[in-house]
Every structure is written in C-alpha cells, then in structure tokens.
Amino acid sequence: MRPNLDALVPAYVREFDPYIPSKPDAELMKLYGSERLFRLNNNENPLGPPPGAQEVIRRFPPPQGALYPSGDSYYLREAIAAFHGLDPDQVLVGNGANEVIAFVIKAFCTQGDNIVTADKTFAVYEWVAVFSGIEARVIPLKDEGFDDIGMLRAIDPNTKILFVCNPNNPTGSYWSKERLKAFLDAVGGERIVVVDEAYFEFVEQEDYPDGVSLLSDYPNLVVFRTFSKMYGIAGLRIGYLVGDLAVVDMIRRTCVVYSVNRLAQEAALAAFRDDTGHIRRTRALVRESRAFLRKELAKLRLPIISGEGNYLIVKLPGSDTLAYRKMMREGIMIRPMTGFRYPNHIRVSLAKMEAMEAFVAALKKTLET
Ligand SMILES: *Cc1c(COP(=O)(O)O)cnc(C)c1O
C-alpha cells in the first residue's frame, strides 16, 4: 500500500515548491547545442582555488577517501579562530554556508516563530524557514538595499532571527558599519541577528564592516562566511559561522557532525593561508570586468544594478527566462531572476574578460532576435 502522503507530510512541506538545480554542463550543452559553456550563474571564482589549495586537491591521498573526516573540522576551526582572534569553539563549520543557515534556524525557531529578512536577497534563509514551518517575513528592499526601518517594524514577540546579507546578493548593496551597529542597537539582545558575509573578501569600501569585529559588543550576532566565492572551492562545499561562545554552543546542538568532508577541510585550510595574492588578483579581475560591463551595458542602454560582490544585475526589455534559453544557445549561462522576485532581470557573475566579451556578444544577439 502506498503511504498516505497527505496525512504524513506537513502542509508546509507539501506546499513547498522544490528548487530544481540546473542540469550538468555536458547535458546543457547537448540540450542547447553549444560547444562551450561560460558559467556566469553562480558567482564562482574564475581563477579557481588559490595555488596552495590546488596543490592539496592534486595531492589528496586516495586511501584517505576511506576515512571519516574530523567531525568538527578541528584544525580548520583552530585556523579560523586564530585569524579572527576568537576561541575555536566560537566557530562552526558546515557543508557550505547553506548548511549553517539550517543549523541556526533549527536552533532558535519552533512553530509559531518567524524570521525577518528581505524579499530580494539570498533565498535560502526564506526557503529553509518556510519548509521548516517557520514564517518568513520578507521586507521589500529600499533603494535596492536592505530596509533597516522596515525590518525593525516587522519584529514581533515571535521573531527569533533577522537575516541581513551584507553585501546583498543579488543587488550588491551594503550597510556601513555605522548602519549595521545602529541596527544591532535597535534590535537589542532579545533576538539573533545573522549577517551573511559570503562576499566579504570582495568588498574594498572603507565603511564596510567586518561583522566578526562586532561580536564582542553584540553577543546576539552570528556571522556567516564561505569558501565558495573568493576562495574558489564551491565544488567542495564548505562554509562557517562565528558567534558568541554560548550562542554557538546552542547552535552546535543542531548540527550534524561529519557533514564536511576531508578534502574540503584541507583545501579550505590551504586557501585560508594563501599568501600568493589570490584575493588581490581576484579583486582586480572583478574590478576590470565590472568596469567593462558597465560601459558595454550603458552602450546598449540597459539599466544595471551593481555594487559590491562579483556579480551585477541587468534589466532586460523582455523575459529573462527567454533570454536565458537564447543565451544558453550561445554558450552563456546567466541567472534569470524571475524566481527571485526580479522579473525581466538577469544576474551575471563577473569573470574573465573572455567570458565578459562573450556575454556581451550573446546579449546583443539575444536583444536583436
Ligand atoms: C553563495 C552564497 C552562500 C552560500 O554559499 P555556500 O556555497 O553554501 O557556502 C551564502 N550566502 C550568500 C549570500 C551566497 O551568495
């Protein structure tokens, strides 16, 4: 007999639309009949991992594939803690920052609670909340940035966590140190504030805050970082959170140990210790590509939304999903933004000039046909 799924599955799970990841590159190239593919949809680092991490990956001893990793990323946590001047027990490593989002929501929220975030931001905060039966209050962006006043107004006694993406993916807007501190002061210590700094290493603005430096003043603050973007090991899935000792001690209860594999831990450690100028090279590449796209898109009279991070948004005169299909035929994969509440917009990762030129050529062709 088939299980009665209507009775078994909570309504908030039944009614949730699963996220459908894109097919593997080779399948997409067959499907769209293209011989090359520039991946400009996931904000990956086109320079790959730093040299030291590449070496670790190359030399990984195959027999170690049989051994479980350190269950709590012991040495990596030590290195991260030393770097930030924290206790290793203030650090929790996850299978991508994506996984630590779930740790935090599970640790603090129960049915009837809510989280507060923006409507157009990294969608995983909202998704994890909703499929866990937690209400997500999504506050419209203001001037393409997180609306602090609107978020504060949305707080009620059941609000457990506020998620701020700084800088915001996809708009590239950011809160200054002053603005973040004013927000933390206004929220008070009754609830958790998560600041997601997935693109921290890309930002070069003077007034951009290092959330980790605010931990001693705000013990309700939790900061996310990832090795997927600047450090170029998205394929190995590793990210982390830091927070106050007592707060992290609670979050640790909801994390499944051994979710971070051996190779990811070792590559992250090597990436973290890189001293070959990987960050500097990546920043220079992003700067050059952003300037190039700004100029080219202005020539095409296409409005853009561009700030920090290794991506920008382009507003198209028509459908973004149609543009996706047309550009795929040219071997360019961008992110259509309809599903992220930006109809007729696409997000493009800032990558090597060759890819940027191919993107502009494909976009021109798309607009003409
Ligand atoms: C990419 C990204 C993450 C998560 O990255 P992981 O690959 O899961 O570490 C988290 N937040 C934002 C804003 C991102 O863009």
Coordinates of C-alpha atoms and ligand atoms in Angstrom, one line a residue:
M1 CA 0.0 0.0 0.0
R2 CA 1.3 3.5 -0.8
P3 CA 1.8 5.8 2.1
N4 CA -0.9 8.4 2.6
L5 CA 1.3 11.4 2.0
D6 CA -1.4 13.9 2.6
A7 CA -1.6 12.7 6.2
L8 CA 2.2 12.0 6.6
V9 CA 3.7 15.2 5.2
P10 CA 3.1 18.5 7.0
A11 CA 1.3 21.1 4.8
Y12 CA 4.3 23.4 4.9
V13 CA 6.4 20.7 3.2
R14 CA 3.7 19.5 0.8
E15 CA 3.0 23.1 -0.4
F16 CA 6.7 24.0 -0.8
D17 CA 8.0 24.0 -4.4
P18 CA 11.3 22.1 -4.6
Y19 CA 14.2 24.1 -6.0
I20 CA 15.3 22.5 -9.3
P21 CA 19.0 22.7 -9.8
S22 CA 20.3 23.1 -13.4
K23 CA 21.4 20.1 -15.3
P24 CA 25.2 19.2 -15.5
D25 CA 27.1 21.3 -18.0
A26 CA 27.5 18.4 -20.5
E27 CA 23.7 17.8 -20.6
L28 CA 23.0 21.5 -21.0
M29 CA 25.5 21.8 -23.9
K30 CA 23.8 18.9 -25.6
L31 CA 20.4 20.3 -24.9
Y32 CA 21.2 23.8 -26.3
G33 CA 23.7 22.6 -29.0
S34 CA 26.6 24.7 -27.8
E35 CA 30.2 23.6 -27.9
R36 CA 31.4 25.8 -24.9
L37 CA 29.8 27.0 -21.8
F38 CA 30.7 30.0 -19.7
R39 CA 29.2 29.6 -16.2
L40 CA 28.1 33.0 -15.2
N41 CA 25.2 32.0 -13.0
N42 CA 26.7 31.1 -9.6
N43 CA 29.3 33.8 -8.8
E44 CA 32.1 31.2 -8.8
N45 CA 35.7 32.4 -8.8
P46 CA 37.0 32.0 -12.4
L47 CA 40.6 31.9 -11.1
G48 CA 39.7 28.7 -9.2
P49 CA 41.2 27.9 -5.7
P50 CA 44.4 29.6 -4.6
P51 CA 47.6 27.7 -5.7
G52 CA 48.1 26.1 -2.3
A53 CA 44.6 24.7 -2.2
Q54 CA 45.0 23.4 -5.8
E55 CA 48.1 21.6 -4.6
V56 CA 46.2 20.0 -1.7
I57 CA 43.5 18.9 -4.1
R58 CA 46.0 17.4 -6.5
R59 CA 47.9 15.5 -3.8
F60 CA 45.0 14.2 -1.8
P61 CA 45.9 10.7 -0.8
P62 CA 43.3 8.4 -2.4
P63 CA 43.3 5.9 0.6
Q64 CA 42.1 8.8 2.8
G65 CA 38.9 8.6 0.9
A66 CA 38.1 5.7 3.1
L67 CA 38.5 7.6 6.4
Y68 CA 35.9 9.8 8.0
P69 CA 37.0 13.4 8.3
S70 CA 37.4 15.3 11.6
G71 CA 33.8 15.5 12.7
D72 CA 34.1 19.2 13.8
S73 CA 36.8 20.4 11.3
Y74 CA 39.2 20.6 14.2
Y75 CA 42.3 22.2 12.6
L76 CA 40.3 24.4 10.3
R77 CA 38.4 25.8 13.3
E78 CA 41.7 26.5 15.0
A79 CA 43.0 28.4 12.0
I80 CA 39.7 30.4 11.5
A81 CA 39.6 31.2 15.2
A82 CA 43.3 32.4 15.2
F83 CA 42.6 34.5 12.2
H84 CA 39.7 36.3 13.8
G85 CA 41.1 36.3 17.3
L86 CA 38.3 34.0 18.6
D87 CA 38.0 30.8 20.6
P88 CA 37.8 27.7 18.2
D89 CA 34.5 26.9 20.0
Q90 CA 33.1 30.1 18.5
V91 CA 33.4 28.6 15.1
L92 CA 31.1 26.1 13.4
V93 CA 31.9 24.7 10.0
G94 CA 29.3 23.4 7.7
N95 CA 28.8 21.8 4.3
G96 CA 28.7 25.2 2.7
A97 CA 27.3 28.3 4.3
N98 CA 24.0 26.9 3.1
E99 CA 24.1 24.2 5.8
V100 CA 24.9 26.6 8.6
I101 CA 21.7 28.6 7.7
A102 CA 19.7 25.4 8.6
F103 CA 21.7 25.0 11.8
V104 CA 20.7 28.4 13.0
I105 CA 17.1 28.2 12.1
K106 CA 16.8 24.8 13.7
A107 CA 18.5 26.0 16.9
F108 CA 16.2 29.0 17.5
C109 CA 12.9 28.6 15.8
T110 CA 9.9 26.5 16.6
Q111 CA 6.3 26.6 15.1
G112 CA 4.8 30.0 15.6
D113 CA 8.1 31.8 15.4
N114 CA 9.2 33.9 12.5
I115 CA 12.4 35.2 10.8
V116 CA 12.8 38.6 9.2
T117 CA 14.8 39.2 6.0
A118 CA 14.5 40.9 2.7
D119 CA 12.3 39.9 -0.3
K120 CA 15.1 40.1 -2.8
T121 CA 18.2 38.5 -1.2
F122 CA 19.8 35.1 -1.0
A123 CA 16.7 33.0 -0.9
V124 CA 17.9 30.1 1.3
Y125 CA 17.0 31.9 4.6
E126 CA 13.4 32.2 3.5
W127 CA 13.3 28.7 1.9
V128 CA 14.7 26.8 5.0
A129 CA 12.3 28.8 7.2
V130 CA 9.2 28.0 5.1
F131 CA 9.9 24.3 4.6
S132 CA 10.5 24.0 8.3
G133 CA 7.1 25.5 9.2
I134 CA 8.5 28.9 10.3
E135 CA 7.1 32.1 9.0
A136 CA 9.5 34.2 6.8
R137 CA 8.7 37.9 6.9
V138 CA 10.3 39.2 3.7
I139 CA 10.6 43.0 3.7
P140 CA 10.9 44.8 0.4
L141 CA 14.3 46.3 -0.5
K142 CA 14.6 50.0 -0.3
D143 CA 16.8 51.7 -2.9
E144 CA 17.9 48.1 -3.8
G145 CA 19.2 47.6 -0.3
F146 CA 18.1 46.0 3.0
D147 CA 15.5 48.3 4.6
D148 CA 16.5 48.5 8.3
I149 CA 13.5 50.5 9.4
G150 CA 11.1 48.1 7.6
M151 CA 12.8 45.1 9.2
L152 CA 12.6 46.6 12.7
R153 CA 8.9 47.3 12.2
A154 CA 8.3 43.7 11.2
I155 CA 9.7 42.4 14.5
D156 CA 7.1 40.9 16.9
P157 CA 7.4 38.8 20.1
N158 CA 7.8 35.7 17.9
T159 CA 10.7 37.0 15.9
K160 CA 13.8 34.9 16.6
I161 CA 16.3 35.7 13.8
L162 CA 16.9 38.6 11.5
F163 CA 19.0 37.8 8.4
V164 CA 21.0 40.5 6.7
C165 CA 23.0 39.8 3.6
N166 CA 26.0 42.2 3.6
P167 CA 26.7 42.9 0.8
N168 CA 23.4 41.8 -0.6
N169 CA 23.3 39.0 -3.2
P170 CA 21.9 39.9 -5.9
T171 CA 21.9 43.8 -5.7
G172 CA 25.4 44.4 -4.3
S173 CA 24.2 47.0 -1.8
Y174 CA 25.7 47.0 1.7
W175 CA 25.2 48.5 5.1
S176 CA 28.0 50.6 6.5
K177 CA 29.5 49.9 9.9
E178 CA 27.5 52.7 11.4
R179 CA 24.3 51.5 9.9
L180 CA 24.8 47.9 11.0
K181 CA 25.7 49.0 14.5
A182 CA 22.6 51.2 14.7
F183 CA 20.5 48.2 13.6
L184 CA 22.0 45.9 16.2
D185 CA 21.4 48.5 18.9
A186 CA 17.8 48.9 17.8
V187 CA 17.2 45.1 17.7
G188 CA 18.6 44.6 21.2
G189 CA 19.8 41.4 22.6
E190 CA 16.4 39.5 22.6
R191 CA 16.9 38.0 19.2
I192 CA 19.6 36.7 16.9
V193 CA 21.0 38.9 14.0
V194 CA 22.7 36.9 11.3
V195 CA 25.0 38.9 9.0
D196 CA 25.8 36.8 5.9
E197 CA 29.2 37.9 4.6
A198 CA 29.6 35.4 1.8
Y199 CA 31.2 38.2 -0.4
F200 CA 33.2 39.8 2.4
E201 CA 36.5 39.4 0.7
F202 CA 35.4 41.2 -2.4
V203 CA 34.4 44.5 -0.7
E204 CA 37.0 47.3 -0.6
Q205 CA 34.9 50.1 0.8
E206 CA 36.3 52.0 3.8
D207 CA 33.0 52.0 5.7
Y208 CA 32.1 48.3 5.1
P209 CA 32.0 46.5 8.4
D210 CA 33.8 43.3 9.4
G211 CA 30.9 41.7 11.3
V212 CA 33.3 39.5 13.2
S213 CA 34.8 42.5 14.9
L214 CA 31.4 43.4 16.3
L215 CA 30.9 40.1 18.1
S216 CA 32.4 41.3 21.4
D217 CA 29.9 44.1 21.6
Y218 CA 26.9 42.2 20.3
P219 CA 26.7 38.6 21.6
N220 CA 23.4 38.0 19.7
L221 CA 25.3 38.5 16.4
V222 CA 26.1 35.5 14.2
V223 CA 28.3 36.0 11.1
F224 CA 28.5 33.7 8.1
R225 CA 31.5 33.3 5.7
T226 CA 32.1 30.8 2.9
F227 CA 34.9 29.2 1.0
S228 CA 32.8 29.1 -2.2
K229 CA 33.2 32.5 -3.6
M230 CA 36.5 34.3 -3.1
Y231 CA 38.3 31.1 -2.1
G232 CA 37.1 29.2 -5.1
I233 CA 36.2 25.8 -3.7
A234 CA 32.4 25.9 -4.2
G235 CA 32.6 22.4 -5.5
L236 CA 33.9 21.1 -2.2
R237 CA 31.1 22.7 -0.2
I238 CA 32.4 24.4 2.9
G239 CA 31.5 27.5 4.9
Y240 CA 31.3 28.6 8.5
L241 CA 29.6 30.7 11.1
V242 CA 31.1 32.5 14.1
G243 CA 29.3 33.9 17.2
D244 CA 29.4 34.2 20.9
L245 CA 30.5 31.1 22.8
A246 CA 27.2 30.5 24.5
V247 CA 25.2 31.1 21.3
V248 CA 27.4 28.8 19.2
D249 CA 27.2 26.2 22.0
M250 CA 23.4 26.2 21.3
I251 CA 23.7 26.1 17.5
R252 CA 26.2 23.2 17.8
R253 CA 23.4 21.0 19.1
T254 CA 21.6 21.2 15.8
C255 CA 24.5 20.4 13.5
V256 CA 25.1 17.0 12.1
V257 CA 28.8 16.2 12.5
Y258 CA 30.9 14.7 9.7
S259 CA 29.0 16.7 7.1
V260 CA 32.2 18.4 6.0
N261 CA 34.5 16.1 4.0
R262 CA 38.2 15.6 4.5
L263 CA 39.3 17.2 1.2
A264 CA 37.2 20.3 1.8
Q265 CA 38.7 20.8 5.2
E266 CA 42.2 20.5 4.0
A267 CA 41.7 22.7 0.9
A268 CA 39.9 25.3 2.9
L269 CA 42.8 25.4 5.4
A270 CA 45.3 25.9 2.5
A271 CA 43.0 28.5 0.8
F272 CA 42.8 30.4 4.0
R273 CA 46.5 30.5 4.4
D274 CA 47.2 31.6 0.8
D275 CA 49.8 34.3 0.6
T276 CA 50.2 34.4 -3.2
G277 CA 47.8 37.3 -3.7
H278 CA 44.8 35.3 -4.8
I279 CA 42.4 37.8 -3.2
R280 CA 44.2 40.7 -4.9
R281 CA 44.2 39.0 -8.3
T282 CA 40.5 38.1 -8.0
R283 CA 39.6 41.7 -6.9
A284 CA 41.5 43.1 -9.9
L285 CA 39.7 40.8 -12.2
V286 CA 36.3 41.7 -10.8
R287 CA 37.1 45.4 -11.0
E288 CA 38.1 45.2 -14.6
S289 CA 35.1 43.1 -15.6
R290 CA 32.6 45.4 -13.8
A291 CA 34.0 48.5 -15.5
F292 CA 33.8 46.7 -18.9
L293 CA 30.2 45.6 -18.4
R294 CA 29.2 49.0 -17.0
K295 CA 30.5 50.6 -20.2
E296 CA 29.1 48.0 -22.6
L297 CA 25.7 47.8 -21.0
A298 CA 25.4 51.6 -21.0
K299 CA 26.0 51.5 -24.7
L300 CA 23.1 49.0 -25.0
R301 CA 21.0 51.3 -22.8
L302 CA 20.3 48.5 -20.4
P303 CA 19.8 49.6 -16.7
I304 CA 22.0 47.7 -14.3
I305 CA 22.1 47.3 -10.5
S306 CA 25.7 47.0 -9.5
G307 CA 27.5 47.5 -6.2
E308 CA 29.8 45.1 -4.3
G309 CA 30.4 41.4 -4.9
N310 CA 31.4 39.6 -8.1
Y311 CA 28.1 40.0 -9.9
L312 CA 25.7 42.5 -11.2
I313 CA 22.1 42.6 -12.4
V314 CA 20.9 43.7 -15.8
K315 CA 17.3 44.8 -16.6
L316 CA 16.2 43.5 -19.9
P317 CA 13.4 44.9 -22.1
G318 CA 11.7 41.4 -22.1
S319 CA 11.6 38.0 -20.5
D320 CA 14.6 36.9 -18.5
T321 CA 13.7 33.2 -18.9
L322 CA 13.5 33.5 -22.6
A323 CA 16.9 35.4 -22.6
Y324 CA 18.3 32.5 -20.6
R325 CA 17.4 30.0 -23.3
K326 CA 18.7 32.2 -26.1
M327 CA 22.0 32.9 -24.3
M328 CA 22.5 29.2 -23.5
R329 CA 22.5 28.5 -27.2
E330 CA 25.5 30.9 -27.4
G331 CA 27.2 29.0 -24.5
I332 CA 26.5 31.6 -21.8
M333 CA 24.8 30.6 -18.6
I334 CA 23.4 33.5 -16.6
R335 CA 20.9 33.6 -13.7
P336 CA 17.3 34.5 -14.7
M337 CA 15.9 36.4 -11.7
T338 CA 12.1 35.9 -12.1
G339 CA 12.2 33.3 -9.3
F340 CA 14.0 35.8 -7.1
R341 CA 11.3 38.4 -7.5
Y342 CA 13.1 40.3 -10.2
P343 CA 11.1 39.6 -13.4
N344 CA 12.9 40.6 -16.6
H345 CA 16.3 40.8 -14.8
I346 CA 19.3 38.6 -15.1
R347 CA 22.3 38.3 -12.8
V348 CA 25.7 37.8 -14.3
S349 CA 28.9 36.8 -12.5
L350 CA 32.0 39.0 -13.1
A351 CA 34.5 36.7 -14.6
K352 CA 37.4 36.7 -17.0
M353 CA 37.3 39.2 -19.9
E354 CA 36.9 36.5 -22.5
A355 CA 33.7 35.4 -20.8
M356 CA 32.5 39.0 -20.4
E357 CA 33.0 39.7 -24.1
A358 CA 31.2 36.5 -25.0
F359 CA 28.4 37.5 -22.6
V360 CA 28.0 40.9 -24.2
A361 CA 28.0 39.4 -27.7
A362 CA 25.4 36.9 -26.7
L363 CA 23.3 39.5 -25.0
K364 CA 23.4 41.7 -28.2
K365 CA 22.3 38.8 -30.3
T366 CA 19.5 37.9 -27.8
L367 CA 18.2 41.5 -27.9
E368 CA 18.2 41.5 -31.7
T369 CA 16.3 38.3 -32.2
Ligands
LIG1 C1 26.8 31.6 -2.3 C2 26.2 32.2 -1.1 C3 26.1 31.5 0.2 C4 26.4 30.0 0.4 O1 27.4 29.5 -0.1 P1 27.9 28.0 0.2 O2 28.4 27.6 -1.2 O3 26.7 27.2 0.7 O4 28.9 28.2 1.2 C5 25.5 32.1 1.2 N1 25.1 33.3 1.2 C6 25.2 34.0 0.0 C7 24.7 35.4 0.0 C8 25.7 33.5 -1.1 O5 25.7 34.2 -2.2

